[in-house]
Tab-separated table of C-alpha atoms in Angstrom:
chain	number	residue	atom	x	y	z
A	1	GLN	CA	0.031	-0.110	0.080
A	2	VAL	CA	1.223	3.447	-0.862
A	3	GLN	CA	2.012	5.786	1.850
A	4	LEU	CA	2.514	9.522	1.684
A	5	VAL	CA	4.629	11.278	4.500
A	6	GLU	CA	4.773	14.947	4.731
A	7	SER	CA	7.367	16.853	6.867
A	8	GLY	CA	8.755	20.381	7.200
A	9	GLY	CA	5.700	21.967	9.060
A	10	ASP	CA	6.543	24.282	11.834
A	11	LEU	CA	5.910	27.719	13.557
A	12	VAL	CA	7.329	30.699	11.498
A	13	GLN	CA	6.907	34.412	11.763
A	14	PRO	CA	5.280	36.613	8.818
A	15	GLY	CA	7.546	36.967	5.951
A	16	GLY	CA	9.524	33.841	6.795
A	17	SER	CA	9.925	30.740	4.436
A	18	LEU	CA	9.319	26.859	4.932
A	19	ARG	CA	10.084	24.053	2.793
A	20	LEU	CA	7.501	21.051	2.928
A	21	SER	CA	8.360	17.503	1.772
A	22	CYS	CA	6.200	14.736	0.771
A	23	ALA	CA	7.855	11.325	0.097
A	24	ALA	CA	6.032	8.235	-1.245
A	25	SER	CA	6.836	4.751	-0.326
A	26	GLY	CA	5.257	1.379	-1.305
A	27	SER	CA	6.621	-0.473	-4.122
A	28	ILE	CA	6.173	2.393	-6.465
A	29	PHE	CA	6.775	2.447	-10.244
A	30	SER	CA	5.664	6.269	-10.966
A	31	THR	CA	3.304	8.817	-9.740
A	32	ASN	CA	1.158	11.054	-11.654
A	33	VAL	CA	-0.020	14.501	-10.646
A	34	LEU	CA	1.120	15.416	-7.067
A	35	GLY	CA	-0.673	18.082	-5.168
A	36	TRP	CA	-0.386	20.359	-2.219
A	37	TYR	CA	-3.693	21.068	-0.408
A	38	ARG	CA	-4.520	23.086	2.635
A	39	HIS	CA	-7.115	23.215	5.310
A	40	SER	CA	-7.604	25.511	8.198
A	41	PRO	CA	-10.634	25.854	10.607
A	42	VAL	CA	-11.610	29.127	8.892
A	43	LYS	CA	-11.199	27.957	5.266
A	44	GLN	CA	-12.252	24.768	3.387
A	45	ARG	CA	-9.645	22.476	1.916
A	46	GLU	CA	-7.837	24.431	-0.903
A	47	LEU	CA	-5.648	23.338	-3.526
A	48	VAL	CA	-2.647	25.190	-3.116
A	49	ALA	CA	-0.224	23.736	-6.151
A	50	GLN	CA	0.116	20.890	-8.161
A	51	VAL	CA	3.088	18.982	-10.093
A	52	THR	CA	2.458	16.967	-12.963
A	53	SER	CA	4.548	13.947	-13.841
A	54	GLY	CA	6.240	16.163	-16.635
A	55	GLY	CA	7.154	18.754	-14.059
A	56	SER	CA	4.258	21.337	-14.940
A	57	THR	CA	3.028	23.125	-12.130
A	58	THR	CA	-0.022	25.269	-11.347
A	59	TYR	CA	-0.864	27.397	-8.173
A	60	ALA	CA	-3.683	28.687	-6.588
A	61	ASP	CA	-4.109	32.681	-6.909
A	62	SER	CA	-3.329	33.496	-3.384
A	63	VAL	CA	0.154	31.829	-3.570
A	64	LYS	CA	1.270	32.702	-6.675
A	65	GLY	CA	4.783	34.166	-6.582
A	66	ARG	CA	5.207	33.211	-3.240
A	67	PHE	CA	4.989	29.473	-3.374
A	68	ALA	CA	6.962	26.995	-5.582
A	69	SER	CA	6.436	23.113	-6.057
A	70	SER	CA	8.985	20.723	-7.492
A	71	ARG	CA	9.372	17.013	-7.818
A	72	ASP	CA	12.137	14.499	-7.641
A	73	SER	CA	10.651	11.234	-9.352
A	74	ALA	CA	13.654	9.254	-8.580
A	75	LYS	CA	13.181	9.666	-4.732
A	76	ASN	CA	9.362	9.664	-5.201
A	77	THR	CA	9.022	13.123	-3.303
A	78	VAL	CA	7.464	16.534	-3.906
A	79	TYR	CA	8.255	19.518	-2.310
A	80	LEU	CA	6.714	23.167	-1.550
A	81	ARG	CA	8.680	25.942	-0.924
A	82	MET	CA	6.843	28.892	0.743
A	83	ASN	CA	8.120	32.149	0.793
A	84	SER	CA	7.061	35.445	2.423
A	85	LEU	CA	4.758	33.671	4.434
A	86	LYS	CA	1.366	35.236	5.767
A	87	PRO	CA	-0.840	34.609	8.857
A	88	GLU	CA	-3.727	33.549	6.393
A	89	ASP	CA	-1.262	30.634	5.195
A	90	THR	CA	-1.790	28.989	8.505
A	91	ALA	CA	-3.317	25.699	7.675
A	92	VAL	CA	-2.590	22.064	7.743
A	93	TYR	CA	-0.952	21.014	4.529
A	94	TYR	CA	-1.664	17.752	2.929
A	95	CYS	CA	-0.119	15.863	0.191
A	96	ASN	CA	-1.974	14.088	-2.401
A	97	ALA	CA	-1.295	11.801	-5.265
A	98	ASP	CA	-4.338	11.114	-7.745
A	99	ARG	CA	-2.809	8.142	-9.388
A	100	VAL	CA	0.124	6.051	-8.376
A	101	ALA	CA	1.540	2.926	-10.000
A	102	THR	CA	2.729	0.157	-8.044
A	103	MET	CA	3.671	-3.466	-8.423
A	104	ARG	CA	0.120	-4.402	-7.542
A	105	GLY	CA	-1.550	-2.223	-9.951
A	106	TYR	CA	-2.986	1.569	-9.543
A	107	GLU	CA	-3.734	3.206	-6.274
A	108	TYR	CA	-5.823	6.443	-6.642
A	109	ASN	CA	-6.373	9.531	-4.616
A	110	VAL	CA	-3.651	8.749	-1.855
A	111	TRP	CA	-3.398	11.257	0.995
A	112	GLY	CA	-0.787	11.927	3.443
A	113	GLN	CA	-1.525	12.487	7.010
A	114	GLY	CA	-0.864	16.454	7.150
A	115	THR	CA	1.844	18.739	8.287
A	116	GLN	CA	1.025	21.933	10.201
A	117	VAL	CA	2.298	25.276	9.272
A	118	THR	CA	1.613	28.131	11.527
A	119	VAL	CA	2.540	31.790	10.659
A	120	SER	CA	2.609	33.785	13.696
A	121	SER	CA	4.403	36.603	15.387
């Protein structure tokens, strides 16, 4: 079974930076689209960024110019670099893989457990 494990969440001051990582494990051949979502008590789940298998990226308007996502397919890892953080970026950030090819076939819509990002002075 595929597992996604996020790391890198922390408490940071406004204007600061963080880098989140999400590592996939479990006899994986390849992953398709890898995405970062966030959820907070005041907002519904929001798609923050996506990276396709070819490396193309899309971002939510609220993070464009501040966040950058990339992936290392050899390591089955996706990253989210977050700069110029704002208090409204405070949320639990989740990693998602829409389709993962494994030795046992495909797994769909796989989620990590989330990592907390808090932006506060």
